[in-house]
JSON list of C-alpha atoms in Angstrom, two decimals:
[
{"chain": "A", "resi": 1500, "resn": "MET", "atom": "CA", "xyz": [-32.63, -2.77, 24.33]},
{"chain": "A", "resi": 1501, "resn": "ARG", "atom": "CA", "xyz": [-32.03, -5.26, 21.53]},
{"chain": "A", "resi": 1502, "resn": "ASN", "atom": "CA", "xyz": [-33.44, -2.81, 18.94]},
{"chain": "A", "resi": 1503, "resn": "LEU", "atom": "CA", "xyz": [-31.08, -0.12, 20.18]},
{"chain": "A", "resi": 1504, "resn": "LEU", "atom": "CA", "xyz": [-28.04, -2.39, 19.76]},
{"chain": "A", "resi": 1505, "resn": "LEU", "atom": "CA", "xyz": [-29.22, -3.48, 16.33]},
{"chain": "A", "resi": 1506, "resn": "ALA", "atom": "CA", "xyz": [-29.71, 0.12, 15.22]},
{"chain": "A", "resi": 1507, "resn": "ALA", "atom": "CA", "xyz": [-26.26, 1.07, 16.55]},
{"chain": "A", "resi": 1508, "resn": "ALA", "atom": "CA", "xyz": [-24.65, -1.83, 14.70]},
{"chain": "A", "resi": 1509, "resn": "ILE", "atom": "CA", "xyz": [-26.36, -0.88, 11.43]},
{"chain": "A", "resi": 1510, "resn": "ALA", "atom": "CA", "xyz": [-25.33, 2.76, 11.85]},
{"chain": "A", "resi": 1511, "resn": "PHE", "atom": "CA", "xyz": [-21.72, 1.75, 12.51]},
{"chain": "A", "resi": 1512, "resn": "THR", "atom": "CA", "xyz": [-21.52, -0.43, 9.41]},
{"chain": "A", "resi": 1513, "resn": "ALA", "atom": "CA", "xyz": [-23.00, 2.38, 7.30]},
{"chain": "A", "resi": 1514, "resn": "VAL", "atom": "CA", "xyz": [-20.41, 4.86, 8.57]},
{"chain": "A", "resi": 1515, "resn": "ALA", "atom": "CA", "xyz": [-17.56, 2.37, 8.12]},
{"chain": "A", "resi": 1516, "resn": "GLY", "atom": "CA", "xyz": [-18.71, 1.70, 4.56]},
{"chain": "A", "resi": 1517, "resn": "PHE", "atom": "CA", "xyz": [-18.33, 5.35, 3.60]},
{"chain": "A", "resi": 1518, "resn": "ALA", "atom": "CA", "xyz": [-15.08, 5.91, 5.49]},
{"chain": "A", "resi": 1519, "resn": "GLY", "atom": "CA", "xyz": [-13.09, 3.37, 3.42]},
{"chain": "A", "resi": 1520, "resn": "PRO", "atom": "CA", "xyz": [-13.48, 4.91, -0.05]},
{"chain": "A", "resi": 1521, "resn": "SER", "atom": "CA", "xyz": [-12.80, 8.41, 1.28]},
{"chain": "A", "resi": 1522, "resn": "GLU", "atom": "CA", "xyz": [-9.20, 7.34, 2.01]},
{"chain": "A", "resi": 1523, "resn": "ALA", "atom": "CA", "xyz": [-8.68, 6.90, -1.75]},
{"chain": "A", "resi": 1524, "resn": "GLY", "atom": "CA", "xyz": [-8.46, 10.68, -2.25]},
{"chain": "A", "resi": 1525, "resn": "TYR", "atom": "CA", "xyz": [-4.73, 10.55, -2.90]},
{"chain": "A", "resi": 1526, "resn": "ASP", "atom": "CA", "xyz": [-5.38, 10.09, -6.62]},
{"chain": "A", "resi": 1527, "resn": "SER", "atom": "CA", "xyz": [-6.78, 13.61, -6.87]},
{"chain": "A", "resi": 1528, "resn": "TYR", "atom": "CA", "xyz": [-5.41, 16.50, -8.90]},
{"chain": "A", "resi": 1529, "resn": "GLY", "atom": "CA", "xyz": [-1.77, 17.38, -8.37]},
{"chain": "A", "resi": 1530, "resn": "TYR", "atom": "CA", "xyz": [-0.83, 14.30, -6.33]},
{"chain": "A", "resi": 1531, "resn": "GLN", "atom": "CA", "xyz": [2.79, 13.24, -6.88]},
{"chain": "A", "resi": 1532, "resn": "PRO", "atom": "CA", "xyz": [3.75, 9.82, -5.53]},
{"chain": "A", "resi": 1533, "resn": "ALA", "atom": "CA", "xyz": [7.00, 9.58, -3.59]},
{"chain": "A", "resi": 1534, "resn": "CYS", "atom": "CA", "xyz": [9.34, 7.25, -5.49]},
{"chain": "A", "resi": 1535, "resn": "PHE", "atom": "CA", "xyz": [12.83, 5.98, -4.82]},
{"chain": "A", "resi": 1536, "resn": "VAL", "atom": "CA", "xyz": [15.16, 3.38, -6.31]},
{"chain": "A", "resi": 1537, "resn": "LYS", "atom": "CA", "xyz": [15.87, 0.36, -4.14]},
{"chain": "A", "resi": 1538, "resn": "LYS", "atom": "CA", "xyz": [18.95, -1.76, -4.86]},
{"chain": "A", "resi": 1539, "resn": "ILE", "atom": "CA", "xyz": [18.66, -5.51, -4.33]},
{"chain": "A", "resi": 1540, "resn": "LYS", "atom": "CA", "xyz": [21.96, -7.39, -4.28]},
{"chain": "A", "resi": 1541, "resn": "THR", "atom": "CA", "xyz": [21.95, -11.13, -4.96]},
{"chain": "A", "resi": 1542, "resn": "TYR", "atom": "CA", "xyz": [24.52, -13.65, -6.12]},
{"chain": "A", "resi": 1543, "resn": "ASP", "atom": "CA", "xyz": [24.32, -16.06, -9.02]},
{"chain": "A", "resi": 1544, "resn": "TYR", "atom": "CA", "xyz": [25.34, -19.72, -9.04]},
{"chain": "A", "resi": 1545, "resn": "TYR", "atom": "CA", "xyz": [29.04, -18.89, -9.46]},
{"chain": "A", "resi": 1546, "resn": "GLY", "atom": "CA", "xyz": [29.12, -16.27, -6.67]},
{"chain": "A", "resi": 1547, "resn": "ASN", "atom": "CA", "xyz": [29.07, -13.23, -8.92]},
{"chain": "A", "resi": 1548, "resn": "PRO", "atom": "CA", "xyz": [27.13, -10.27, -7.48]},
{"chain": "A", "resi": 1549, "resn": "ILE", "atom": "CA", "xyz": [23.99, -9.15, -9.30]},
{"chain": "A", "resi": 1550, "resn": "VAL", "atom": "CA", "xyz": [22.58, -5.71, -8.45]},
{"chain": "A", "resi": 1551, "resn": "LYS", "atom": "CA", "xyz": [18.96, -5.21, -9.41]},
{"chain": "A", "resi": 1552, "resn": "ARG", "atom": "CA", "xyz": [17.40, -1.75, -9.22]},
{"chain": "A", "resi": 1553, "resn": "VAL", "atom": "CA", "xyz": [13.69, -1.61, -8.42]},
{"chain": "A", "resi": 1554, "resn": "ARG", "atom": "CA", "xyz": [11.60, 1.57, -8.42]},
{"chain": "A", "resi": 1555, "resn": "VAL", "atom": "CA", "xyz": [9.29, 1.76, -5.42]},
{"chain": "A", "resi": 1556, "resn": "CYS", "atom": "CA", "xyz": [6.47, 4.32, -5.30]},
{"chain": "A", "resi": 1557, "resn": "HIS", "atom": "CA", "xyz": [3.92, 4.99, -2.59]}
]
């Protein structure tokens, strides 16, 4: 029974090891990341508004 559990645990870790890198397929040919511009509004020491535009891609 112990050998069966050990073999199952080894098989699971082997499958999990190959499943992780296969998720990285988004960098294949023709992939276009979705990007948008996010505005971050802050205030300086004197109370003047500062708008910073940051490009976010995923």
